[in-house]
Amino acid sequence: MHHSPPVSSQQNLQTIPALLWSAWAQAGWVLGCAAQMLQGQLWLGGAYGGVCALALLGLLGLHRLKYLPAAWRAVLALLLLAALGFGSTGWRAASFDSQRLLPQWQGVDVVVQGVVVSLPQATERGQRWRFAVEQAWDSQGQAIQLPPLLGLSHYTDTPGQERLLVQAGERWRWTLRLKPPHGARNPHGFDAELWWWSQGVQATGYVRPQAPAAPERLGQTRQAPLEQARAWMRERLQASPGSARALGVVTALVTGDQAAIDKADWALFRDTGVAHLVSISGLHITMFAWLAVALVGGLWRRSAWLCLRWPAPQAAAWAGLLLATLYALFSGWGIPAQRTLLMLAVVVGLRSLGLVWPWQRVWLLALALVLVWDPWALLQAGFWLSFVAVAMLFLLTPEEAAQIDTDADAATEDAPSPSLPVRLWRSLRELARVQWWLGLALAPLTLLLFGQVSIVGFFTNLWAIPWVTLVLTPLSMLGALWPVLWTAAAWCAQAMLWGLGWMAQWPGAVLHLALPPWWLGALAAVGGLWLLLPWPLWLRGLGLPLLLPAVLWHNPRPATGQFELLALDIGQGSAILLRTAQHSLLWDAGPRWSATGDAGSQTIVPLLRAQGERLDKLIISHADMDHAGGAASVLAAQPQAQLWGSGIAKLAAQAHRSQQWQACAQGQRWQWDGVQFRFLWPDARWLAQYAKPSDTNAQSCVLHIQAQDGRSALLTGDMEAAQELALLSQGQVPRADVLLVAHHGSKTSTTSAWLQAVQPQVAIVQSGWRNRFGHPAPIVVQRIEQQGSLLRNTADCGAVAWHSSAPAQAPCERQLRPRYWQAVLD
């Protein structure tokens, strides 16, 4: 193959096309996109357009500065492309932001006609899908403007109610209730609003089947053809014989439907370090492209006429790229697939032109092109795992080792080829070497992104990579042609699940560590990179000390005699993490939303792991599901925690704690690190005389916490006015600097007399955004404001932090870390 002669850096920067393709320009684009992501608020779209115009003018001017030293031209190219990346990303963000759902269409009935453009996902009570709007009307029949893409769902509240089943490509007209995309905002938590933003969705809502205008299917369209094909393939797969759990893995491999895999299995894959194998990753795209190249190349060589018009290697390469692109589109077009396809496209294009670039240039160009397509990919964990893993693989297997030296081939032409056992042994040895160094080098990144390192992942990948790559994935793909093979693929998936489940039970299989700050994570990433550089082993070992600060990081705790609390954003429920110098307590465990989803598993446990917390006590104020729904998940992850509560005998039995829980009662006290804890309620005598056994709110625990300097907090559960009056009459109500407003701000609690007695500086309400109960009640908000207290509501504030050393302050997560894609809350 012909290679172009090398050119100097100065020559490479002489023309604008060469400038734009330079490594410096590509790095600048990436940095510019990253800088724009740090903005808390967007500028006007015209301001970003001005930045882009200035950057383009600068590039034209740089083109004319032909005698500027190459180093200066490179630096200027980086800065100008950074400005262009910043401006273009900001302009796109501002344009998209202008499509937000207008306040007047939030929470009211609107009639919308459009097309289902995604693969519908089954939920416990219905379906969810994405919907492209064609026309929309208000309740009076007047045309209105809505965001072009909606995230919709339909669910049934009563057993036996008919479910609404939709298919990709169908046109529907229905009555909707819409709202801006909204999600919980907690430290280290999942940013649902960013996810919706990256999907192009500016409003979410649900179908109202009982509305005057009933849902009406208007027919099938030719829109979303790939989604229709995926739906057809998924139906065929689900009808295949085999375990539903195993078929879910096969479905994910064939169609990219990640929701087909159980949540428990996703947790298993993450803990064993093989999650990358069961999603459509670069490995699958590369293998598919390789098979396509081999097939097309073999057929092409059978025709002399075709070979004379286009060389077989080039034809096979482009055909393989085309077929791999179709497979990536069919399987959902994820970040790993995009990265792999762009790398393959660059390599195929360069080779067709007779050029060979070093892998660093190909890697950087693919990274920049992904960000041209989707700048917000920078904020996805999969983006970093995908690109960093590929870079490390290149470091472990440098190009020079893969190149064929013709002289060496000639010298060994007559040498006998190694036997099959020898070749197999060499392949396994190389796989073990690569897996060992890759796992060690990626550990800092997985720690920084997820707060965990899969220790057992080294062993699982040794057999899972060849098993999935050479057996499970080919059988899954070929099943599209011969469905019988899907049954065999399901057996293979079942065997893999069994093996992973067994290995996940090994002692120390997963190491959970506190998430370090970004600068320690960056230092650890440098250490991981150091370990892979082609240096002597003793020199590589110097990278290990760079990993230790991140591994040994501990979240700072309050001083002795002080305490802090964090009121989590968990929707319509309650959960508060309280910490002293050496102890931690969780007050309530949030709601349970479904048989498989609760605040404990989805919010509280990840937060505790991210902060490296080990709970000493879990106190459930009372047994209502919005307070106790996540308790079982918390206890499973924190088995050492003592269980306290009121009326939680059934919960204790379900958690196998029937003989190991303590009922809270008025007068109970303890001390941690100079901080006093005292239960003010329940009063057993009062309850026996005035309350019904079924009145769980009346039985709520009430806890007072006091620091050494007298600063205090009062946690109230769902106590109501009658219990507040009882405590007032007993003289049991202390002043408190921060008050957890009872019953999420219900009008049945938080009387004026109660507030006058407590005199809180900060009042915290934990409620769901736009909850159907109307919490907090306007009368309660008025009372709190008249008292002069600072009101914080997690629904529009996110998680609320409070520290006894700064009693008048209560910073919100949405204020501490503003993001321009977060919902504008009214």
Tab-separated table of N, CA and C in Angstrom, residues 56 72 131 159-160 294 330 485 500 514 604 631 797:
chain	number	residue	atom	x	y	z
A	56	LEU	N	-14.216	32.023	13.888
A	56	LEU	CA	-14.013	31.794	12.448
A	56	LEU	C	-13.150	32.884	11.816
A	72	TRP	N	3.399	28.523	17.751
A	72	TRP	CA	2.397	29.546	18.030
A	72	TRP	C	1.116	29.286	17.243
A	131	PHE	N	-42.470	10.497	21.618
A	131	PHE	CA	-43.567	10.865	20.723
A	131	PHE	C	-43.227	12.157	20.004
A	159	PRO	N	-56.323	-2.639	39.193
A	159	PRO	CA	-56.150	-3.950	38.568
A	159	PRO	C	-57.278	-4.233	37.578
A	160	GLY	N	-56.919	-4.845	36.467
A	160	GLY	CA	-57.910	-5.206	35.465
A	160	GLY	C	-58.206	-4.117	34.453
A	294	ALA	N	-15.081	-9.970	6.082
A	294	ALA	CA	-14.697	-11.305	5.619
A	294	ALA	C	-15.698	-11.854	4.607
A	330	PHE	N	-29.443	0.203	14.176
A	330	PHE	CA	-30.494	-0.733	14.557
A	330	PHE	C	-30.482	-1.001	16.058
A	485	LEU	N	-31.438	-20.640	16.766
A	485	LEU	CA	-30.186	-20.324	17.446
A	485	LEU	C	-30.402	-19.415	18.651
A	500	LEU	N	-21.459	-15.803	36.630
A	500	LEU	CA	-21.254	-14.483	37.218
A	500	LEU	C	-21.856	-14.409	38.616
A	514	ALA	N	-15.460	5.657	48.979
A	514	ALA	CA	-16.012	7.005	48.870
A	514	ALA	C	-15.527	7.662	47.586
A	604	ILE	N	-30.729	6.187	48.127
A	604	ILE	CA	-30.058	6.225	49.427
A	604	ILE	C	-28.804	5.360	49.437
A	631	ALA	N	-36.597	0.833	53.261
A	631	ALA	CA	-35.855	0.325	54.410
A	631	ALA	C	-35.198	-1.028	54.141
A	797	CYS	N	-35.827	22.498	45.337
A	797	CYS	CA	-34.511	22.888	45.836
A	797	CYS	C	-33.484	21.775	45.657
